[in-house]
XYZ file of C-alpha atoms in Angstrom:
72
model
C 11.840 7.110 -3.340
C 11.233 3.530 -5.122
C 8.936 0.859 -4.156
C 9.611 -1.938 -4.302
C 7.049 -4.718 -5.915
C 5.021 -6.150 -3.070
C 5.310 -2.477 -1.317
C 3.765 -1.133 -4.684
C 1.109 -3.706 -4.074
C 0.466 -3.343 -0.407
C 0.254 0.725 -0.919
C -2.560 -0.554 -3.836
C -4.633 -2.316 -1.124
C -4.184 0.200 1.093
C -5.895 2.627 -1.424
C -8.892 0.268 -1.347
C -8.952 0.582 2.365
C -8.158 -3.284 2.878
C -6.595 -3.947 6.788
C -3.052 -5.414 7.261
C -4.707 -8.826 7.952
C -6.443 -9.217 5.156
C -3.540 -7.510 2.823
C -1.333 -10.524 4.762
C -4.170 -13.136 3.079
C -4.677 -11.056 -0.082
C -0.622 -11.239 -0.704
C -0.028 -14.834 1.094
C 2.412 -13.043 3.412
C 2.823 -12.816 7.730
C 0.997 -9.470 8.493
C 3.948 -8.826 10.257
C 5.478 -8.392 7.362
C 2.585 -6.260 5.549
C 3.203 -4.529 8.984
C 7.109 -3.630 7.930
C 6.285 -2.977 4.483
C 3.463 -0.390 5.560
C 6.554 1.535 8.230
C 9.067 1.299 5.291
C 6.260 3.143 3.097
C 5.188 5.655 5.339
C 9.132 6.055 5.736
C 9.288 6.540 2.244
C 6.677 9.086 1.791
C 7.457 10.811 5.130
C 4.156 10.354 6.148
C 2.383 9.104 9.635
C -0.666 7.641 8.778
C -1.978 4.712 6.093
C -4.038 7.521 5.004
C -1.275 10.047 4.376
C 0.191 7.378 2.259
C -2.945 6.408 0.230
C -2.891 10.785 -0.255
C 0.694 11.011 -0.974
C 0.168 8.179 -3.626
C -2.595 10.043 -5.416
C -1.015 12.827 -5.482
C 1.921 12.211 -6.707
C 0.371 9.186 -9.193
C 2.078 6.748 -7.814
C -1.789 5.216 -7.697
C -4.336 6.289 -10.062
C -7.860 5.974 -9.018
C -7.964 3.533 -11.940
C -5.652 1.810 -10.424
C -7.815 1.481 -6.993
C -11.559 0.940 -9.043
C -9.560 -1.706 -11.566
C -10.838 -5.430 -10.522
C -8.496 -7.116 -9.008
């Protein structure tokens, strides 16, 4: 399962608990496309929820908590 840059990114702002609309105006993108990136990620991970991907992602360190405390 590979992510692709800006997924890798929105899955990071996920882990810091940020909304769609303000990953849209963190990343300059539509939030309907945060929207698709967050169904092709919980596609990915075979998950339901934003927060079964943010667990999935720790688990597996695909995120580190470094990587969600790090400034951004």
């Amino acid at each position: 399962m590979e992510l692709s840059a800006t997924e890798k990114k929105i899955l990071l702002l996920i882990c810091r608990e940020k909304p769609n609309k303000e990953i849209a105006s963190i990343l300059y993108i539509s939030k309907r496309m945060v929207d698709y990136h967050v169904t092709s990620i919980l596609g990915k991970f075979n998950v339901a929820t934003r927060v079964g991907a943010a667990v999935f992602a720790l688990q597996n360190q695909i995120i580190t908590s470094e990587d969600i405390n790090e400034n951004v």
